[in-house]
Short mmCIF file of C-alpha atoms in Angstrom, two decimals:
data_model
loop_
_atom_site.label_atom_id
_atom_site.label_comp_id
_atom_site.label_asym_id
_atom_site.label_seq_id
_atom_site.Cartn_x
_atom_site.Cartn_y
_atom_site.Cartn_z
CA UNK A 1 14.61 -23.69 3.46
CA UNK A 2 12.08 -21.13 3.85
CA UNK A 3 9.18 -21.09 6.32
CA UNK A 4 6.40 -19.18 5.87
CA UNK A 5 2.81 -18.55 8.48
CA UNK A 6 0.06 -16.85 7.19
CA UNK A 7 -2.88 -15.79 9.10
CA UNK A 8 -0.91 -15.17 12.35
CA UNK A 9 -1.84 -11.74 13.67
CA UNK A 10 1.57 -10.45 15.92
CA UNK A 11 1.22 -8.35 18.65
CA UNK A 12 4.00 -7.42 21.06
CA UNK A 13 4.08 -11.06 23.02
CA UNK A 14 4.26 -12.87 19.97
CA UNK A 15 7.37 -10.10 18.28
CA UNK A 16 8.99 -10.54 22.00
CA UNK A 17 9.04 -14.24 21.18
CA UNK A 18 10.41 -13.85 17.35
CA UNK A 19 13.10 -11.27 18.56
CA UNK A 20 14.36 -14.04 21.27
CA UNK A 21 14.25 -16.97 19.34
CA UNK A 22 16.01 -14.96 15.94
CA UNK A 23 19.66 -13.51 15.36
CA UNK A 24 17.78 -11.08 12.66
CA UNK A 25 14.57 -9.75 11.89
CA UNK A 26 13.25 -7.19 9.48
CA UNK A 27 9.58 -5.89 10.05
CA UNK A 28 8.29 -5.66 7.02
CA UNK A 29 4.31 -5.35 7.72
CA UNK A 30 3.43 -2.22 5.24
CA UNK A 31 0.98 0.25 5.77
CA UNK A 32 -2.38 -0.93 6.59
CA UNK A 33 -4.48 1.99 9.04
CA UNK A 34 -5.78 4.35 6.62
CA UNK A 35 -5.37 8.03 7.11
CA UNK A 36 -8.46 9.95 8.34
CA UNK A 37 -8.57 13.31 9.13
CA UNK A 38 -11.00 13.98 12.28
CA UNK A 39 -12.97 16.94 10.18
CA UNK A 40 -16.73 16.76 11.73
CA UNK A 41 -18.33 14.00 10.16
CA UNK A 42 -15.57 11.71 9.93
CA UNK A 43 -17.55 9.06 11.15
CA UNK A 44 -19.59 8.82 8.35
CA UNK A 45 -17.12 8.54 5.41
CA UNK A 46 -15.85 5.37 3.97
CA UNK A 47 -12.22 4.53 3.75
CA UNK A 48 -10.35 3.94 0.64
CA UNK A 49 -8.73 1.21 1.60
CA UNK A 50 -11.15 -1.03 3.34
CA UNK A 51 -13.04 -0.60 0.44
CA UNK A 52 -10.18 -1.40 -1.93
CA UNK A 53 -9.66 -4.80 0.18
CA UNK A 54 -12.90 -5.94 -0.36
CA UNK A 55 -13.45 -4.58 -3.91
CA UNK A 56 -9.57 -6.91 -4.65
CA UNK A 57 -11.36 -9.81 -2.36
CA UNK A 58 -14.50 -10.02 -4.98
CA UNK A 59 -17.19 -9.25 -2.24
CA UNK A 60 -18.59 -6.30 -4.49
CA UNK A 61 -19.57 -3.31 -1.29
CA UNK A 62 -22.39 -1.07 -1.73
CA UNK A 63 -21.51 2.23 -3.34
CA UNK A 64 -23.80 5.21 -3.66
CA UNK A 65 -24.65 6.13 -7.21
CA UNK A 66 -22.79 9.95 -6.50
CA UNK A 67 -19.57 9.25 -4.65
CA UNK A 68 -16.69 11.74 -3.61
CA UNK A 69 -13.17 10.98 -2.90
CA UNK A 70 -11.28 12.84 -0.87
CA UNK A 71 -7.62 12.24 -2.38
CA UNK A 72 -6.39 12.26 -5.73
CA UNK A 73 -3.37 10.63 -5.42
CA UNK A 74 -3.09 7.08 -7.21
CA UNK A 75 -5.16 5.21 -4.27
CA UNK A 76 -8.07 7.85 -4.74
CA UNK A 77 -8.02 7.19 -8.72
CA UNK A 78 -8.43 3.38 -7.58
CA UNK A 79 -11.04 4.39 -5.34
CA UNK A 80 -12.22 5.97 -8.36
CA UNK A 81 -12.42 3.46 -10.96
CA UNK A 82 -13.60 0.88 -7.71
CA UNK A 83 -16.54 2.95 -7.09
CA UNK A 84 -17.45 2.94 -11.03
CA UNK A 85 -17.04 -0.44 -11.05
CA UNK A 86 -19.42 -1.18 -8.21
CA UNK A 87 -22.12 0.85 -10.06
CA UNK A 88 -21.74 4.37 -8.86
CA UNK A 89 -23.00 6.87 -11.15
CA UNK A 90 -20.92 10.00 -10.60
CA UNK A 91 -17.65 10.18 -8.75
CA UNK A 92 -15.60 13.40 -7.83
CA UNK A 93 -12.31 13.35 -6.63
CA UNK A 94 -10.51 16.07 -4.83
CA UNK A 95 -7.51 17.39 -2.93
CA UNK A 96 -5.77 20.27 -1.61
CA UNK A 97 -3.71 20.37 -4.12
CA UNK A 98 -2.27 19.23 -7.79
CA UNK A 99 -3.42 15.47 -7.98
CA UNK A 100 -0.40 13.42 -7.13
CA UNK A 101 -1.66 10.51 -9.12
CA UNK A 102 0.48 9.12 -12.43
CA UNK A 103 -1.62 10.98 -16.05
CA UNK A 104 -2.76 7.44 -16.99
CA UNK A 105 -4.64 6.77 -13.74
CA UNK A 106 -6.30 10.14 -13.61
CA UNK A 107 -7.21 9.67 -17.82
CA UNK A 108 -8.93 6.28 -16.50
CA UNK A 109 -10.97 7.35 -14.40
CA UNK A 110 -12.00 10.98 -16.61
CA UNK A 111 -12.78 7.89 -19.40
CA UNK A 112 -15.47 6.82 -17.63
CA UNK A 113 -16.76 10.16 -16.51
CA UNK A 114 -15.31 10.83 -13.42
CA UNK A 115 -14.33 14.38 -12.29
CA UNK A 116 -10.93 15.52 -10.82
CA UNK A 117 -11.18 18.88 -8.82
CA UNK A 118 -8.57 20.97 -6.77
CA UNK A 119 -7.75 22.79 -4.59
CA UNK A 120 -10.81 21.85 -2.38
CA UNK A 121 -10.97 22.02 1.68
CA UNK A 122 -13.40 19.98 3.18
CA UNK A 123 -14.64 21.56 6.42
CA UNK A 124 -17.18 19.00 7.31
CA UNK A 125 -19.36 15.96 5.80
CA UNK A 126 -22.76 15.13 6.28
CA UNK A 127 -25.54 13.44 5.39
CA UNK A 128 -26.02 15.67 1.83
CA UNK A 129 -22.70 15.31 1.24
CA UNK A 130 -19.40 17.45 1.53
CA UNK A 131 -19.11 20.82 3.04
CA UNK A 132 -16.33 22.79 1.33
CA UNK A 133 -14.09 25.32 3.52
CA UNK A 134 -16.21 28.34 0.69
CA UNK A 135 -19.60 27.05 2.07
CA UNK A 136 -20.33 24.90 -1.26
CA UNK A 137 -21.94 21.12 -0.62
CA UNK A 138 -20.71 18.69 -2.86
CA UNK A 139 -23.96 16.61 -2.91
CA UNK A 140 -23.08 12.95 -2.44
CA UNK A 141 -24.42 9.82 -1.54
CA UNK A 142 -20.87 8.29 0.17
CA UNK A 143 -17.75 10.24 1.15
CA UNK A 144 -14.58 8.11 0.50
CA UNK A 145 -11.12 9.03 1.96
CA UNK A 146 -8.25 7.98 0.23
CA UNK A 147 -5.30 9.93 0.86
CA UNK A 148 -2.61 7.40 2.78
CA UNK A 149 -1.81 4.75 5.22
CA UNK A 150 -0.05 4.49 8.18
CA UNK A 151 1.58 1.39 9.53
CA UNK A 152 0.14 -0.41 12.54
CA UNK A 153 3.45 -0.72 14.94
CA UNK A 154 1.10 -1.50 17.50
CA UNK A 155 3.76 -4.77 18.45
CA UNK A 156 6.85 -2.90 19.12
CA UNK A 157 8.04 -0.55 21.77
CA UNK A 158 6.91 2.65 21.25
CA UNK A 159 10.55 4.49 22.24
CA UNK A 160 11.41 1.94 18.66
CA UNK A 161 9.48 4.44 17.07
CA UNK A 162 9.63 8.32 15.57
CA UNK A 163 7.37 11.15 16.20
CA UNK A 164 5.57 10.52 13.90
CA UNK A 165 5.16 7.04 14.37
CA UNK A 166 7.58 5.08 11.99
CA UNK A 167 10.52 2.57 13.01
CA UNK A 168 13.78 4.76 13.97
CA UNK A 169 16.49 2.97 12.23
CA UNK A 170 20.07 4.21 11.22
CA UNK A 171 21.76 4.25 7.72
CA UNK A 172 21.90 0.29 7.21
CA UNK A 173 18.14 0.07 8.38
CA UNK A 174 18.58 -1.74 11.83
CA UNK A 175 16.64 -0.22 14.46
CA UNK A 176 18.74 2.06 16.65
CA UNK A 177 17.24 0.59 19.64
CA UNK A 178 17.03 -3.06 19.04
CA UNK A 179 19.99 -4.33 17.55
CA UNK A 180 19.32 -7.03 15.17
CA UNK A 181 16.10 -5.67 14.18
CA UNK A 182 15.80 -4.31 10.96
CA UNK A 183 12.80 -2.39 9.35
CA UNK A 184 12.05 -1.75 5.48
CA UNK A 185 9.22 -0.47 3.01
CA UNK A 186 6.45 1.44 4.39
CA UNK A 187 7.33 1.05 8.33
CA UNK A 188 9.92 3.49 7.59
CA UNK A 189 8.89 6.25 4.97
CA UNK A 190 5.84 5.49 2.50
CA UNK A 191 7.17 4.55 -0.70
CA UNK A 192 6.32 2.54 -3.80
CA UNK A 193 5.86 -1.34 -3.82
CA UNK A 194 9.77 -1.00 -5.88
CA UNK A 195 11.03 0.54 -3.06
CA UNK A 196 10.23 -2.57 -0.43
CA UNK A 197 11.44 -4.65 -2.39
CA UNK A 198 15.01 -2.76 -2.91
CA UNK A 199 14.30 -2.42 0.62
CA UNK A 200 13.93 -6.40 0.88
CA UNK A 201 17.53 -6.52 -0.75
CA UNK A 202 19.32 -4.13 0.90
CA UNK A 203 17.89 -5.74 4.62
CA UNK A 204 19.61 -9.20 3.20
CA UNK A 205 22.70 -8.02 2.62
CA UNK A 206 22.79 -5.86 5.69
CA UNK A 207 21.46 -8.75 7.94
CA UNK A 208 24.34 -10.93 6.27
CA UNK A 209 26.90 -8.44 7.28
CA UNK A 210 25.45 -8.25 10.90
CA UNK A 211 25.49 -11.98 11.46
CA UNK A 212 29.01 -12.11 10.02
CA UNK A 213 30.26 -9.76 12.56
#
């Protein structure tokens, strides 16, 4: 049968022991550490997705009534349409360039009023708002960044790892320098939720060939 632990936070004692005690494993943990670029003013923005997890877990966060989003991709438009729904007023969303969000998430949120702009460089944030790259505030309340995650591979050796931070693995998804170890979804390229779970599939049969020989 199937075991499953929730609420078990791994970090690289606790993988060590899973890797020893396993023929196979696939890290599967997604993308959790929000992107933030280190523009002056960082410090004071909100991210997107903290403030998605806690909008999903019911505990209704503070929003300013004018908020901007910094990311139009799908995540910003749920930023978006979160913010609204917390009882902000006005919300801009922008990016460097074309929104990269699907036409029905960016017509939600322009239903309720919201406002999609691009291309915009932010050059700092502050107090009054958002600084553009031109000189031109963007007079807000709250600054929200929304514009990707990053896994946390905090538990595995970092030479596991690429430059830029995801699991190296070869062309059946086993890590090229921990045999038996395989990695899907997010901890390898960000992707949609279909793609994990192809992923998912494709790590089965590939761990079934492994232990086969």
């Amino acid at each position: 049968g199937i075991k499953v632990k929730t609420n078990t936070q791994v970090d690289s004692k606790l993988f060590e022991t899973i890797q020893n005690e396993h023929q196979a494993v696939v890290v599967a943990s997604g993308a959790h550490n929000a992107v933030v670029i280190p523009f002056p003013g960082h410090e004071l923005m909100t991210k997107g997705l903290d403030f998605l997890k806690d909008v999903n877990a019911g505990k209704k966060p503070k929003v300013g009534k004018r908020v901007i989003v910094i990311g139009a991709g799908n995540a910003g438009m749920d930023v978006c349409l979160g913010a609204y729904a917390m009882g902000a007023e006005k919300v801009l969303a922008i990016d460097i360039q074309r929104p990269a969000a699907y036409k029905h998430e960016i017509d939600g949120v322009k239903a309720l009023g919201g406002e999609i702009r691009w291309p915009v460089f932010t050059e700092k944030v502050t107090e009054e708002g958002l600084w553009t790259k031109e000189g031109e505030l963007l007079e807000a309340d709250e600054v929200t960044i929304a514009i990707g995650e990053r896994p946390d591979l905090s538990f595995v050796p970092r030479d596991w790892l690429t430059d830029r931070g995801m699991m190296d693995v070869d062309a059946c998804g086993q890590v090229k320098k921990a045999p038996g170890v395989f990695a899907i979804g997010d901890t390898i390229q960000p992707g949609l939720l279909t793609h994990a779970i192809g992923g998912g599939q494709e790590a089965a049969l590939m761990i079934d060939d492994y232990l086969a020989g």
